[in-house]
XYZ file of C-alpha atoms in Angstrom:
541
model
C 55.914 -26.688 -9.821
C 53.565 -24.396 -11.629
C 55.220 -21.354 -10.148
C 58.398 -22.189 -11.927
C 56.732 -22.208 -15.324
C 55.215 -18.710 -14.496
C 58.403 -17.184 -13.182
C 60.494 -18.268 -16.178
C 57.913 -17.057 -18.568
C 57.961 -13.679 -16.916
C 61.826 -13.596 -17.131
C 61.474 -14.123 -20.854
C 58.911 -11.321 -21.230
C 60.794 -8.629 -19.261
C 64.119 -9.353 -20.821
C 62.701 -9.372 -24.370
C 59.657 -7.083 -24.315
C 59.823 -6.002 -27.988
C 58.448 -7.930 -30.943
C 59.447 -8.465 -34.550
C 57.662 -8.372 -37.885
C 56.237 -11.911 -37.737
C 54.307 -10.824 -34.569
C 53.223 -7.621 -36.098
C 49.611 -8.345 -37.187
C 48.547 -9.840 -33.908
C 50.204 -7.202 -31.733
C 48.922 -4.286 -33.795
C 45.426 -5.840 -33.719
C 45.537 -6.212 -29.970
C 46.561 -2.453 -29.724
C 43.812 -1.404 -32.050
C 41.127 -3.419 -30.250
C 42.278 -1.987 -26.851
C 42.715 1.670 -28.071
C 40.458 2.152 -31.030
C 37.783 -0.445 -30.203
C 35.051 -0.220 -32.852
C 36.645 2.396 -34.802
C 37.977 -0.070 -37.499
C 39.039 2.652 -39.914
C 41.859 3.419 -37.545
C 43.133 -0.093 -37.424
C 46.594 -1.025 -38.668
C 45.734 -3.953 -41.009
C 43.633 -1.769 -43.368
C 46.947 0.139 -44.180
C 49.387 -2.721 -43.872
C 47.358 -5.832 -44.589
C 50.275 -8.148 -45.005
C 50.654 -10.990 -47.500
C 47.706 -12.919 -46.259
C 44.948 -12.082 -43.839
C 44.970 -13.455 -40.203
C 42.093 -13.924 -37.836
C 41.143 -11.448 -35.113
C 39.770 -13.996 -32.744
C 43.214 -14.459 -30.985
C 43.793 -10.737 -30.594
C 40.154 -10.392 -29.204
C 40.779 -13.053 -26.591
C 44.096 -11.420 -25.490
C 42.520 -8.007 -25.421
C 39.632 -9.324 -23.314
C 42.017 -10.645 -20.649
C 44.349 -7.617 -20.701
C 41.648 -4.908 -21.105
C 40.941 -4.230 -17.367
C 44.637 -3.806 -16.596
C 45.319 -1.606 -19.635
C 42.372 0.662 -18.589
C 43.818 0.929 -15.068
C 47.263 1.861 -16.586
C 45.559 4.549 -18.719
C 43.599 5.902 -15.765
C 46.945 6.106 -13.804
C 48.645 7.838 -16.897
C 51.221 5.136 -17.119
C 53.018 5.298 -20.444
C 51.511 3.203 -23.165
C 54.630 1.006 -23.743
C 53.964 -0.523 -20.322
C 50.776 -2.034 -21.832
C 53.003 -4.069 -24.104
C 54.132 -5.995 -20.941
C 50.583 -6.422 -19.923
C 49.415 -7.790 -23.277
C 52.413 -10.283 -23.406
C 51.604 -11.306 -19.837
C 48.027 -11.906 -20.744
C 48.907 -14.084 -23.749
C 51.398 -15.963 -21.577
C 48.625 -16.594 -19.067
C 46.355 -17.906 -21.630
C 49.035 -20.414 -22.895
C 50.207 -21.364 -19.339
C 46.748 -22.316 -18.288
C 46.341 -25.290 -20.593
C 50.036 -26.153 -20.180
C 49.692 -26.493 -16.430
C 46.429 -28.646 -17.036
C 48.591 -30.827 -19.382
C 51.222 -31.141 -16.600
C 48.668 -32.338 -14.131
C 47.299 -34.901 -16.709
C 50.844 -36.107 -17.134
C 51.123 -36.542 -13.312
C 47.889 -38.587 -13.373
C 49.250 -40.889 -16.187
C 52.896 -41.188 -15.426
C 53.355 -40.023 -11.892
C 54.672 -37.043 -9.883
C 58.315 -37.577 -10.968
C 57.672 -37.421 -14.693
C 55.428 -34.386 -14.135
C 58.166 -32.600 -12.178
C 60.804 -33.508 -14.837
C 58.514 -32.238 -17.397
C 58.529 -28.759 -15.795
C 62.230 -28.813 -15.204
C 62.873 -29.757 -18.869
C 60.435 -27.242 -20.317
C 61.900 -24.238 -18.257
C 65.427 -25.235 -19.124
C 64.865 -24.991 -22.810
C 64.807 -21.546 -24.595
C 62.356 -21.696 -27.531
C 59.034 -22.856 -25.997
C 58.992 -20.269 -23.223
C 60.340 -17.655 -25.518
C 57.541 -18.196 -27.932
C 54.860 -18.707 -25.193
C 54.077 -15.003 -24.777
C 54.956 -13.730 -28.268
C 51.874 -12.790 -30.452
C 52.684 -15.175 -33.322
C 49.973 -16.978 -35.189
C 51.423 -20.240 -33.953
C 51.242 -19.057 -30.370
C 47.587 -18.012 -30.802
C 46.774 -21.600 -31.796
C 49.013 -23.095 -28.975
C 46.344 -22.902 -26.085
C 43.891 -24.851 -28.163
C 46.505 -27.472 -29.129
C 47.477 -27.946 -25.457
C 43.892 -28.228 -24.409
C 43.381 -30.795 -27.223
C 46.359 -32.773 -25.785
C 44.837 -32.531 -22.299
C 41.327 -33.803 -23.475
C 42.958 -36.480 -25.636
C 45.031 -37.972 -22.720
C 41.798 -37.937 -20.548
C 39.803 -39.638 -23.306
C 37.394 -36.732 -23.476
C 36.928 -37.038 -27.257
C 34.129 -34.557 -27.746
C 36.168 -31.764 -26.153
C 39.331 -32.907 -28.034
C 37.555 -32.656 -31.383
C 36.035 -29.235 -30.534
C 39.524 -27.808 -29.569
C 41.172 -29.378 -32.672
C 38.538 -27.914 -34.897
C 38.943 -24.510 -33.496
C 42.751 -24.592 -33.786
C 42.539 -25.800 -37.339
C 39.728 -23.821 -38.807
C 40.514 -20.411 -37.063
C 44.303 -20.367 -36.555
C 46.595 -22.981 -38.274
C 45.303 -25.218 -40.878
C 48.368 -27.423 -40.879
C 47.329 -28.659 -37.370
C 45.015 -30.942 -39.176
C 48.055 -33.223 -39.711
C 49.067 -33.364 -36.190
C 45.581 -33.461 -34.566
C 44.313 -35.655 -37.426
C 47.028 -38.178 -36.708
C 45.941 -38.351 -32.970
C 42.305 -38.717 -34.097
C 43.323 -41.525 -36.530
C 45.139 -43.374 -33.723
C 41.906 -43.144 -31.524
C 39.806 -44.581 -34.411
C 42.252 -47.357 -35.265
C 42.484 -48.453 -31.526
C 38.603 -48.256 -31.307
C 38.701 -45.915 -28.382
C 36.580 -43.632 -30.634
C 33.882 -44.686 -33.222
C 33.647 -43.132 -36.578
C 29.924 -42.225 -35.845
C 30.871 -40.330 -32.770
C 33.657 -38.593 -34.549
C 31.170 -37.303 -37.163
C 28.700 -36.338 -34.433
C 31.367 -34.235 -32.647
C 33.203 -32.925 -35.717
C 30.478 -31.593 -37.845
C 28.789 -29.170 -35.384
C 32.177 -28.044 -34.129
C 33.475 -27.280 -37.635
C 30.347 -25.435 -38.527
C 30.418 -23.323 -35.472
C 33.976 -22.408 -35.593
C 33.992 -21.703 -39.348
C 30.869 -19.540 -39.020
C 32.515 -17.635 -36.027
C 35.625 -16.782 -37.880
C 33.989 -15.872 -41.067
C 31.540 -13.499 -39.259
C 34.137 -11.750 -37.020
C 36.912 -11.508 -39.478
C 34.603 -10.392 -42.372
C 33.701 -7.401 -40.078
C 37.248 -6.477 -39.284
C 38.597 -6.984 -42.732
C 35.623 -5.204 -44.351
C 35.131 -8.055 -46.798
C 33.785 -11.512 -46.773
C 36.636 -14.002 -46.108
C 37.851 -17.071 -44.125
C 41.440 -16.021 -43.131
C 42.855 -19.445 -42.584
C 41.299 -20.639 -45.892
C 43.255 -17.927 -47.743
C 46.461 -18.928 -45.866
C 46.063 -22.496 -46.848
C 45.384 -21.461 -50.487
C 48.445 -19.271 -50.440
C 50.851 -21.881 -48.723
C 49.570 -25.205 -49.966
C 47.775 -24.699 -53.305
C 49.849 -21.904 -54.662
C 52.943 -23.113 -52.710
C 53.998 -19.484 -52.404
C 55.447 -19.989 -48.875
C 58.824 -20.798 -50.458
C 59.056 -17.175 -51.637
C 60.181 -16.354 -48.131
C 63.000 -18.756 -48.070
C 63.395 -22.553 -48.382
C 65.298 -25.122 -46.283
C 66.351 -28.789 -47.016
C 63.752 -31.478 -46.394
C 65.290 -32.758 -43.071
C 65.943 -29.244 -41.685
C 63.423 -29.712 -38.849
C 65.210 -32.862 -37.656
C 68.908 -31.760 -37.872
C 68.420 -28.088 -36.959
C 65.146 -26.903 -35.536
C 64.408 -29.778 -33.072
C 67.913 -30.051 -31.749
C 68.024 -26.209 -31.087
C 64.597 -26.212 -29.464
C 65.054 -29.237 -27.201
C 68.850 -28.869 -26.475
C 70.460 -31.841 -24.815
C 66.951 -33.268 -23.836
C 66.640 -34.604 -27.365
C 69.019 -37.403 -26.607
C 66.716 -38.606 -23.789
C 63.500 -38.934 -26.028
C 64.434 -42.342 -27.444
C 65.473 -43.452 -23.877
C 62.061 -42.397 -22.598
C 60.220 -44.176 -25.374
C 62.283 -47.425 -24.536
C 61.993 -47.285 -20.746
C 58.374 -46.073 -20.595
C 56.246 -47.612 -23.248
C 53.242 -45.476 -22.359
C 54.861 -42.411 -23.831
C 55.325 -44.143 -27.216
C 51.811 -43.198 -28.411
C 52.466 -39.583 -27.210
C 55.646 -39.117 -29.282
C 54.682 -40.698 -32.705
C 52.024 -38.129 -33.694
C 54.444 -35.101 -33.340
C 57.282 -36.865 -35.030
C 55.076 -37.933 -38.108
C 53.707 -34.306 -38.090
C 57.114 -32.850 -38.355
C 58.019 -35.350 -41.109
C 54.846 -34.577 -43.203
C 55.305 -30.820 -42.581
C 58.714 -31.078 -44.025
C 57.335 -31.323 -47.473
C 56.663 -27.583 -47.425
C 59.809 -25.812 -48.624
C 59.543 -22.783 -46.135
C 60.507 -23.953 -42.641
C 60.684 -22.050 -39.362
C 60.975 -23.473 -35.898
C 57.785 -21.846 -34.692
C 55.861 -23.873 -37.107
C 56.486 -27.076 -35.102
C 56.432 -25.639 -31.636
C 53.240 -27.733 -30.967
C 55.447 -30.899 -31.110
C 57.770 -29.855 -28.266
C 55.537 -30.584 -25.167
C 54.861 -34.170 -26.195
C 58.458 -34.806 -26.982
C 59.434 -33.317 -23.685
C 57.155 -35.915 -21.992
C 59.324 -38.737 -23.361
C 62.493 -37.000 -22.044
C 60.883 -36.436 -18.716
C 59.857 -39.985 -18.460
C 63.502 -41.033 -19.106
C 64.829 -38.606 -16.425
C 62.242 -39.749 -13.894
C 63.118 -43.409 -14.402
C 66.906 -42.607 -14.186
C 66.405 -40.529 -11.076
C 64.240 -43.229 -9.297
C 66.986 -45.786 -9.894
C 69.899 -43.637 -8.613
C 70.526 -45.682 -5.507
C 70.679 -49.072 -7.354
C 74.389 -48.967 -8.136
C 77.129 -46.677 -9.222
C 76.319 -46.750 -12.888
C 72.718 -45.775 -12.050
C 73.984 -43.009 -9.801
C 75.993 -41.710 -12.848
C 73.080 -41.932 -15.164
C 70.941 -39.887 -12.592
C 73.772 -37.360 -12.641
C 73.584 -37.170 -16.427
C 69.889 -36.392 -16.113
C 70.713 -33.369 -13.830
C 73.702 -32.359 -16.037
C 71.637 -32.189 -19.140
C 69.329 -29.553 -17.467
C 72.462 -27.550 -16.575
C 73.699 -27.716 -20.189
C 70.200 -26.655 -21.355
C 70.172 -23.630 -18.974
C 73.604 -22.508 -20.206
C 72.449 -22.534 -23.773
C 69.207 -20.862 -22.873
C 71.002 -18.032 -20.894
C 73.203 -17.393 -23.829
C 70.305 -17.293 -26.336
C 68.261 -15.170 -23.971
C 71.018 -12.631 -23.639
C 71.470 -12.524 -27.427
C 67.647 -12.131 -27.959
C 67.442 -9.375 -25.394
C 69.460 -7.208 -27.723
C 67.879 -8.393 -30.924
C 65.289 -5.474 -31.429
C 67.300 -2.433 -32.653
C 64.039 -0.778 -33.780
C 62.351 -0.888 -30.444
C 65.537 0.196 -28.786
C 65.999 3.187 -31.149
C 62.453 4.530 -30.651
C 62.779 4.153 -26.966
C 66.057 6.129 -26.952
C 64.395 8.820 -28.998
C 61.677 9.329 -26.600
C 64.284 9.712 -23.848
C 66.137 12.248 -25.962
C 63.203 14.413 -26.926
C 60.671 16.094 -24.768
C 57.108 14.809 -25.116
C 55.800 18.388 -25.331
C 57.573 18.862 -28.623
C 55.603 18.297 -31.776
C 58.084 15.799 -33.238
C 57.962 14.051 -36.594
C 59.971 11.003 -37.080
C 60.431 8.672 -40.089
C 61.138 4.971 -39.367
C 62.840 2.945 -42.003
C 61.961 -0.709 -42.826
C 64.618 -2.439 -40.651
C 63.640 -0.336 -37.579
C 59.879 -1.150 -38.200
C 60.616 -4.778 -38.526
C 62.683 -5.088 -35.338
C 60.704 -3.944 -32.393
C 58.536 -0.790 -33.308
C 54.786 -1.137 -32.740
C 51.899 1.171 -31.851
C 52.604 0.304 -28.239
C 55.903 2.051 -28.498
C 54.393 5.228 -30.147
C 53.902 7.098 -26.774
C 52.926 10.610 -27.755
C 49.794 11.636 -29.489
C 51.288 14.890 -30.611
C 54.212 13.092 -32.385
C 53.949 11.830 -35.954
C 55.496 8.387 -36.507
C 55.817 7.709 -40.265
C 56.833 4.404 -42.007
C 56.254 5.393 -45.569
C 58.480 3.126 -47.665
C 60.516 3.581 -50.807
C 61.620 7.103 -49.940
C 64.966 7.900 -51.495
C 67.760 8.996 -49.133
C 68.156 12.775 -48.926
C 64.725 13.198 -50.766
C 62.720 16.388 -50.012
C 60.031 14.211 -48.332
C 62.515 12.808 -45.791
C 63.798 16.316 -45.080
C 60.379 17.258 -43.781
C 60.841 15.078 -40.579
C 62.584 16.275 -37.354
C 64.100 12.858 -36.917
C 65.117 9.918 -39.037
C 65.775 6.356 -37.797
C 67.691 4.967 -40.715
C 69.685 1.714 -41.394
C 73.229 2.126 -42.161
C 76.474 0.311 -41.513
C 78.518 3.257 -40.449
C 78.181 7.100 -40.164
C 80.043 7.335 -43.438
C 77.653 4.924 -45.229
C 76.504 5.954 -48.740
C 72.882 6.312 -47.777
C 73.768 8.833 -45.066
C 75.902 11.110 -47.144
C 72.966 13.153 -48.360
C 72.212 14.241 -44.829
C 75.929 15.393 -44.020
C 74.865 19.029 -44.288
C 71.307 18.947 -43.042
C 71.228 16.423 -40.225
C 73.276 15.585 -37.065
C 73.729 11.963 -36.021
C 72.721 12.001 -32.512
C 73.011 8.393 -31.706
C 73.394 4.830 -33.220
C 72.468 1.249 -32.357
C 74.891 -1.532 -32.955
C 73.709 -4.753 -34.502
C 75.137 -8.323 -34.765
C 78.305 -8.809 -36.751
C 79.689 -12.152 -35.874
C 80.558 -14.598 -33.067
C 84.185 -15.340 -32.178
C 85.911 -17.550 -29.578
C 87.985 -15.808 -26.955
C 89.786 -18.032 -24.485
C 90.745 -14.893 -22.430
C 87.113 -14.374 -21.367
C 84.312 -16.418 -19.664
C 82.332 -17.593 -21.354
C 84.760 -18.003 -24.203
C 82.359 -16.952 -26.779
C 82.105 -13.201 -27.742
C 79.295 -11.508 -29.762
C 80.809 -8.807 -31.947
C 78.605 -5.964 -33.134
C 78.643 -3.118 -35.563
C 76.517 -0.016 -36.315
C 73.082 -1.011 -37.445
C 70.589 1.973 -37.005
C 71.269 5.680 -36.818
C 69.168 8.421 -35.376
C 69.447 11.575 -37.273
C 68.266 15.033 -36.263
C 67.265 17.647 -38.769
C 69.138 20.823 -38.273
C 66.800 22.861 -40.520
C 63.245 21.405 -40.100
C 60.678 23.301 -42.228
C 58.316 25.573 -40.392
C 55.326 24.231 -42.553
C 56.206 20.642 -43.511
C 54.321 19.024 -46.354
C 53.266 15.478 -45.529
C 50.997 14.954 -48.452
C 53.065 12.051 -49.633
C 52.092 10.036 -46.505
C 48.894 8.099 -45.926
C 48.039 10.168 -42.853
C 48.018 13.744 -41.514
C 50.134 15.233 -38.935
C 48.400 15.127 -35.619
C 48.474 18.920 -35.222
C 46.724 19.336 -38.566
C 43.897 17.110 -37.359
C 43.672 19.249 -34.241
C 43.273 22.327 -36.372
C 40.623 20.707 -38.544
C 38.726 19.462 -35.553
C 38.856 22.653 -33.646
C 35.682 24.863 -33.414
C 35.056 28.351 -31.886
C 33.445 26.633 -28.948
C 36.345 24.374 -28.408
C 39.264 26.235 -29.661
C 41.243 25.662 -26.358
C 40.990 21.891 -26.428
C 44.226 20.320 -25.304
C 46.203 17.987 -27.512
C 45.701 14.929 -25.300
C 42.005 15.033 -25.854
C 42.348 13.731 -29.277
C 43.248 10.171 -30.578
C 46.560 9.590 -32.160
C 46.600 9.019 -35.903
C 50.041 7.451 -35.766
C 51.086 4.861 -38.466
C 51.744 1.301 -37.514
C 54.234 -1.358 -37.804
C 55.341 -2.476 -41.240
C 53.825 -5.868 -41.965
C 55.634 -8.726 -43.802
C 57.235 -12.097 -43.489
C 60.906 -13.094 -43.011
C 62.567 -16.395 -43.593
C 63.581 -18.441 -40.454
C 67.230 -17.773 -41.111
C 66.717 -13.993 -40.878
C 69.824 -12.514 -39.170
C 69.388 -12.095 -35.409
C 70.372 -8.598 -34.528
C 71.534 -7.951 -30.818
C 72.004 -4.295 -30.230
C 73.699 -1.871 -27.775
C 73.035 1.748 -27.702
C 75.823 4.291 -27.702
C 75.786 7.951 -27.936
C 77.750 9.364 -30.782
C 80.669 11.583 -29.845
C 82.539 14.066 -32.127
């Protein structure tokens, strides 16, 4: 059944290759490790550090796995945006490995039937596989959490504590609640003694804490413990609420139902029919309850709870399916188990299609690359919405192009008129912020974004997604012959070539030099940030 997990994960990757602002740090860090290596001064995070620092250990692991394939692609001169697929596949493989191990542990504990249903339920749901290959901070911690589950269910307490310590100290401090509850259960049931806990925990904590401080202090160019600063920001200062707040029970009435779909109704059934799953489901439920006290809530914050809750749903389905020949009512209940998978798949297909068109920035830059020759020395300014919705260094294909994301430039300003192209947010071609360009720029294309959902009984499915203009690509009709980019934080690539050229190497070609392109705008968005499906249309007079 493992092939089904791999196949469905690949579907998510290839249908939704671009990433959003929440994934920016890890994705840019992976790019910089692969392409700039030890030249830390060229790294994205020094220019766009974000609200809080994040660890480089996750990006290093993903880069290690993907580096041979990226090197092969570079040798074959395959465009750099193809490496984005490689990186996401590498991250997906890192997460799938412990997930498959967990599936095998479930098979040992609860049987082949529950193991198979666990796979069916997981692939039928949208969010877990969607997040599985996305370079979010939570996804970076997910492999260690899944390994911790695996060792916990196998009563390998030393390895459980080591994985838990790494997940907590390096990636996500809030996992102390979830994994701490599991550890507390082991102590209360006397499957683990307090002395052994200390013997395992203290060395593990010191090793992982020392590792993250040493590595991350090098990359951030200052002494720091990244996750410690995150905890201080979110817990002590309680600043996470600045990015949006949700009601206390939001995880229970919104996030978990959306993540689990119709499988949620089978969780209590599984807890009742298979008592062995009860200890598996209580820690994630109490974790979600405790985590609800923080005002800022996003579904990805509790993604670690989904596998254990799915075990309970799988146990219910397995029992219902095994009893399908014991009467008409049992047959009907078995069909309900099958039907709930169909319902999940319908919902997942809809969400996947919406998400596939949810990255206007990535689509816009990809379209611009198709419209303009790579041999041209193009300069393009990318506004905030475009930078937050799909543009990353992996999408900046040409070393002789200048990709600029300088913020707070006024529409129509002399600075913006220095660029050959602008990717600008606007609601229509007559929008107020596009008026200053009416005489100087041509609108060559636009990308449509989400407007609303409406029901339509004349179509199948009876739900229609309505869109409206979101981003516009503007071409400068009168680009200056000698543009002045002194207002930016970087120089034009061609200027760097001129500075580096010597009489002995005056004929060095452009591709011999590293790009000095800017990187993705960093930041945070609330969970209810509007999803933006897009479609590309050429503008006609």
